[in-house]
PDB file of C-alpha atoms in Angstrom:
ATOM      1  CA  MET S 285      14.343  22.542   6.668  1.00  0.00           C
ATOM      2  CA  THR S 286      15.237  24.306   3.550  1.00  0.00           C
ATOM      3  CA  ALA S 287      13.288  24.611   0.211  1.00  0.00           C
ATOM      4  CA  SER S 288      15.585  22.222  -1.423  1.00  0.00           C
ATOM      5  CA  GLN S 289      15.630  19.130   0.964  1.00  0.00           C
ATOM      6  CA  PRO S 290      12.180  16.810   0.695  1.00  0.00           C
ATOM      7  CA  PRO S 291       9.971  16.663   3.735  1.00  0.00           C
ATOM      8  CA  THR S 292      10.933  14.179   6.297  1.00  0.00           C
ATOM      9  CA  THR S 293       8.746  11.634   7.303  1.00  0.00           C
ATOM     10  CA  ALA S 294       8.062  13.191  10.410  1.00  0.00           C
ATOM     11  CA  ASP S 295       7.221  15.813   8.211  1.00  0.00           C
ATOM     12  CA  GLU S 296       4.792  14.199   6.405  1.00  0.00           C
ATOM     13  CA  LEU S 297       3.144  12.784   9.464  1.00  0.00           C
ATOM     14  CA  ARG S 298       2.807  16.437  10.816  1.00  0.00           C
ATOM     15  CA  GLY S 299       1.314  17.675   7.612  1.00  0.00           C
ATOM     16  CA  ALA S 300      -1.327  14.999   7.678  1.00  0.00           C
ATOM     17  CA  GLY S 301      -2.476  16.136  11.029  1.00  0.00           C
ATOM     18  CA  LEU S 302      -0.856  12.829  12.735  1.00  0.00           C
ATOM     19  CA  ARG S 303       1.273  12.622  16.056  1.00  0.00           C
ATOM     20  CA  VAL S 304       4.913  11.753  15.229  1.00  0.00           C
ATOM     21  CA  THR S 305       5.923   8.789  17.333  1.00  0.00           C
ATOM     22  CA  ALA S 306       8.829   6.535  16.567  1.00  0.00           C
ATOM     23  CA  ALA S 307       6.576   3.457  15.749  1.00  0.00           C
ATOM     24  CA  ARG S 308       4.614   5.536  13.200  1.00  0.00           C
ATOM     25  CA  VAL S 309       7.862   6.958  11.356  1.00  0.00           C
ATOM     26  CA  ALA S 310       9.328   3.186  11.469  1.00  0.00           C
ATOM     27  CA  LEU S 311       5.681   1.998   9.873  1.00  0.00           C
ATOM     28  CA  LEU S 312       5.464   4.518   7.163  1.00  0.00           C
ATOM     29  CA  GLU S 313       9.253   3.824   6.315  1.00  0.00           C
ATOM     30  CA  THR S 314       8.976  -0.119   6.541  1.00  0.00           C
ATOM     31  CA  VAL S 315       5.848   0.162   4.018  1.00  0.00           C
ATOM     32  CA  ARG S 316       7.795   2.306   1.742  1.00  0.00           C
ATOM     33  CA  GLY S 317      10.700   0.496   1.614  1.00  0.00           C
ATOM     34  CA  GLY S 318       9.002  -2.934   1.337  1.00  0.00           C
ATOM     35  CA  ASP S 319       6.820  -4.807  -1.535  1.00  0.00           C
ATOM     36  CA  HIS S 320       3.173  -4.931  -0.995  1.00  0.00           C
ATOM     37  CA  LEU S 321       3.726  -6.047   2.600  1.00  0.00           C
ATOM     38  CA  GLY S 322       1.188  -7.949   4.852  1.00  0.00           C
ATOM     39  CA  VAL S 323       0.742  -6.823   8.523  1.00  0.00           C
ATOM     40  CA  GLU S 324       3.373  -9.334  10.045  1.00  0.00           C
ATOM     41  CA  ALA S 325       6.175  -8.567   7.755  1.00  0.00           C
ATOM     42  CA  ILE S 326       5.297  -4.613   8.706  1.00  0.00           C
ATOM     43  CA  ALA S 327       5.437  -5.481  12.578  1.00  0.00           C
ATOM     44  CA  SER S 328       8.706  -7.521  12.052  1.00  0.00           C
ATOM     45  CA  GLY S 329      10.424  -4.243  10.084  1.00  0.00           C
ATOM     46  CA  VAL S 330       9.156  -2.104  12.671  1.00  0.00           C
ATOM     47  CA  ARG S 331      10.328  -4.185  15.469  1.00  0.00           C
ATOM     48  CA  GLU S 332      13.615  -4.206  13.822  1.00  0.00           C
ATOM     49  CA  ARG S 333      13.856  -0.388  14.021  1.00  0.00           C
ATOM     50  CA  VAL S 334      12.083   0.496  17.211  1.00  0.00           C
ATOM     51  CA  GLY S 335      12.001  -2.795  18.969  1.00  0.00           C
ATOM     52  CA  HIS S 336       8.546  -4.000  20.771  1.00  0.00           C
ATOM     53  CA  ILE S 337       5.455  -3.153  19.358  1.00  0.00           C
ATOM     54  CA  SER S 338       1.919  -4.879  19.364  1.00  0.00           C
ATOM     55  CA  VAL S 339       0.180  -5.833  16.246  1.00  0.00           C
ATOM     56  CA  GLN S 340      -2.577  -4.062  17.668  1.00  0.00           C
ATOM     57  CA  ALA S 341      -0.739  -0.982  17.418  1.00  0.00           C
ATOM     58  CA  VAL S 342       0.369  -1.756  13.945  1.00  0.00           C
ATOM     59  CA  TYR S 343      -2.922  -2.065  13.166  1.00  0.00           C
ATOM     60  CA  ASP S 344      -4.033   1.028  14.692  1.00  0.00           C
ATOM     61  CA  ALA S 345      -1.102   2.890  12.828  1.00  0.00           C
ATOM     62  CA  LEU S 346      -1.723   1.606   9.353  1.00  0.00           C
ATOM     63  CA  HIS S 347      -5.284   2.317   9.626  1.00  0.00           C
ATOM     64  CA  ALA S 348      -4.302   6.032  10.887  1.00  0.00           C
ATOM     65  CA  LEU S 349      -1.667   6.539   8.188  1.00  0.00           C
ATOM     66  CA  THR S 350      -4.321   4.963   5.098  1.00  0.00           C
ATOM     67  CA  SER S 351      -6.819   7.207   6.365  1.00  0.00           C
ATOM     68  CA  ALA S 352      -4.495  10.008   6.276  1.00  0.00           C
ATOM     69  CA  GLY S 353      -3.348   8.955   2.268  1.00  0.00           C
ATOM     70  CA  LEU S 354      -0.114   8.210   3.174  1.00  0.00           C
ATOM     71  CA  ILE S 355      -0.037   4.486   2.274  1.00  0.00           C
ATOM     72  CA  ARG S 356      -2.383   2.509   0.369  1.00  0.00           C
ATOM     73  CA  ARG S 357      -4.334  -1.008   1.494  1.00  0.00           C
ATOM     74  CA  ILE S 358      -4.993  -3.578  -1.301  1.00  0.00           C
ATOM     75  CA  GLU S 359      -7.085  -6.426  -0.380  1.00  0.00           C
ATOM     76  CA  PRO S 360      -7.197  -8.786  -3.182  1.00  0.00           C
ATOM     77  CA  ALA S 361     -10.309 -11.414  -3.032  1.00  0.00           C
ATOM     78  CA  GLY S 362      -8.689 -14.572  -0.986  1.00  0.00           C
ATOM     79  CA  SER S 363      -5.735 -12.879   0.321  1.00  0.00           C
ATOM     80  CA  PRO S 364      -5.005 -11.000   3.519  1.00  0.00           C
ATOM     81  CA  ALA S 365      -4.525  -6.976   3.241  1.00  0.00           C
ATOM     82  CA  ARG S 366      -1.464  -5.508   2.261  1.00  0.00           C
ATOM     83  CA  PHE S 367      -0.170  -1.813   2.537  1.00  0.00           C
ATOM     84  CA  GLU S 368       2.125   0.033  -0.200  1.00  0.00           C
ATOM     85  CA  GLY S 369       3.706   3.448  -0.025  1.00  0.00           C
ATOM     86  CA  ARG S 370       2.630   4.166  -3.626  1.00  0.00           C
ATOM     87  CA  VAL S 371      -0.258   6.683  -3.240  1.00  0.00           C
ATOM     88  CA  GLY S 372      -2.423   9.031  -5.409  1.00  0.00           C
ATOM     89  CA  ASP S 373      -1.933   7.770  -9.161  1.00  0.00           C
ATOM     90  CA  ASN S 374      -4.505   5.157  -8.797  1.00  0.00           C
ATOM     91  CA  HIS S 375      -2.254   2.478 -10.268  1.00  0.00           C
ATOM     92  CA  HIS S 376      -3.327  -1.014 -10.285  1.00  0.00           C
ATOM     93  CA  HIS S 377      -1.752  -4.636  -9.622  1.00  0.00           C
ATOM     94  CA  LEU S 378      -0.511  -7.804 -10.968  1.00  0.00           C
ATOM     95  CA  LEU S 379      -1.220 -10.755  -8.607  1.00  0.00           C
ATOM     96  CA  CYS S 380       0.637 -14.379  -8.787  1.00  0.00           C
ATOM     97  CA  ARG S 381      -2.441 -17.139  -8.146  1.00  0.00           C
ATOM     98  CA  SER S 382       0.487 -19.608  -7.263  1.00  0.00           C
ATOM     99  CA  CYS S 383       3.029 -17.565  -5.403  1.00  0.00           C
ATOM    100  CA  GLY S 384       1.055 -14.383  -4.212  1.00  0.00           C
ATOM    101  CA  ALA S 385       3.729 -12.105  -5.595  1.00  0.00           C
ATOM    102  CA  VAL S 386       2.197  -8.573  -6.586  1.00  0.00           C
ATOM    103  CA  ALA S 387       3.494  -6.171  -8.856  1.00  0.00           C
ATOM    104  CA  ASP S 388       2.316  -2.432  -9.836  1.00  0.00           C
ATOM    105  CA  VAL S 389       1.062  -1.746 -13.127  1.00  0.00           C
ATOM    106  CA  ASP S 390       0.108   1.689 -14.418  1.00  0.00           C
ATOM    107  CA  CYS S 391      -3.769   2.397 -15.989  1.00  0.00           C
ATOM    108  CA  ALA S 392      -3.852   0.869 -19.686  1.00  0.00           C
ATOM    109  CA  VAL S 393      -3.532   4.558 -21.428  1.00  0.00           C
ATOM    110  CA  GLY S 394      -3.662   7.904 -20.972  1.00  0.00           C
ATOM    111  CA  ASP S 395      -4.621   9.795 -17.425  1.00  0.00           C
ATOM    112  CA  ALA S 396      -6.520   7.371 -15.356  1.00  0.00           C
ATOM    113  CA  PRO S 397      -9.309   6.408 -17.916  1.00  0.00           C
ATOM    114  CA  CYS S 398     -10.344   3.451 -15.541  1.00  0.00           C
ATOM    115  CA  LEU S 399     -11.876   6.482 -13.907  1.00  0.00           C
ATOM    116  CA  THR S 400     -14.604   7.042 -16.735  1.00  0.00           C
ATOM    117  CA  ALA S 401     -17.272   4.189 -15.860  1.00  0.00           C
ATOM    118  CA  SER S 402     -19.883   3.348 -18.584  1.00  0.00           C
ATOM    119  CA  ASP S 403     -22.270   4.087 -16.138  1.00  0.00           C
ATOM    120  CA  ASP S 404     -21.210   6.362 -12.749  1.00  0.00           C
ATOM    121  CA  HIS S 405     -24.980   6.112 -11.307  1.00  0.00           C
ATOM    122  CA  GLY S 406     -24.360   9.470  -9.873  1.00  0.00           C
ATOM    123  CA  PHE S 407     -21.172   8.793  -8.130  1.00  0.00           C
ATOM    124  CA  SER S 408     -18.207  11.271  -8.151  1.00  0.00           C
ATOM    125  CA  ILE S 409     -15.551   8.344  -8.788  1.00  0.00           C
ATOM    126  CA  ASP S 410     -12.206   9.227  -7.771  1.00  0.00           C
ATOM    127  CA  GLU S 411     -10.666   6.015  -7.551  1.00  0.00           C
ATOM    128  CA  ALA S 412     -10.586   2.367  -9.233  1.00  0.00           C
ATOM    129  CA  GLU S 413      -9.118  -0.976  -8.218  1.00  0.00           C
ATOM    130  CA  VAL S 414      -8.215  -3.338 -11.065  1.00  0.00           C
ATOM    131  CA  ILE S 415      -6.225  -6.386 -10.039  1.00  0.00           C
ATOM    132  CA  TYR S 416      -5.152  -8.609 -12.765  1.00  0.00           C
ATOM    133  CA  TRP S 417      -4.698 -12.276 -11.899  1.00  0.00           C
ATOM    134  CA  GLY S 418      -2.110 -15.032 -13.496  1.00  0.00           C
ATOM    135  CA  LEU S 419       1.013 -16.415 -12.852  1.00  0.00           C
ATOM    136  CA  CYS S 420       4.319 -14.834 -12.538  1.00  0.00           C
ATOM    137  CA  PRO S 421       7.386 -15.492 -14.732  1.00  0.00           C
ATOM    138  CA  ALA S 422       9.186 -17.201 -11.993  1.00  0.00           C
ATOM    139  CA  CYS S 423       5.986 -19.738 -11.442  1.00  0.00           C
ATOM    140  CA  ILE S 424       5.499 -19.936 -15.075  1.00  0.00           C
ATOM    141  CA  ASN S 425       8.989 -21.370 -15.251  1.00  0.00           C
ATOM    142  CA  ALA S 426       8.986 -23.351 -12.041  1.00  0.00           C
ATOM    143  CA  PRO S 427       9.145 -27.260 -12.915  1.00  0.00           C
ATOM    144  CA  SER S 428       5.960 -28.949 -12.406  1.00  0.00           C
ATOM    145  CA  SER S 429       5.801 -31.581  -9.408  1.00  0.00           C
TER     146      SER S 429
END
């Protein structure tokens, strides 16, 4: 790898101290290429790339990649866990109450103002999770039944 080339997925796994496997490469690329995917969608995407993989192996790999900071897990109340490749910027999410669509939204202003709590109770805060709930444009404009 030369200085002008971005790191490969395998390089990123190695850099995070993880063993490089075809399944982990496929999983990381599937999550990054998707849009807040659930476990079943991720498993399907990995199977398209490498063939059979058990759901348990997908869960194990998701846990390892999340722990390594390569992907992010979000789990809105009442919804199954979803995973995304956008990490390290403390962004938030919009969630449609009707269809379950998810969209990223940056902090309201400035440099992660949501990390300044009114009372931190002595904690060293490094992440805040805000979920905005409502209806997406498609659901707002859908004819009512």
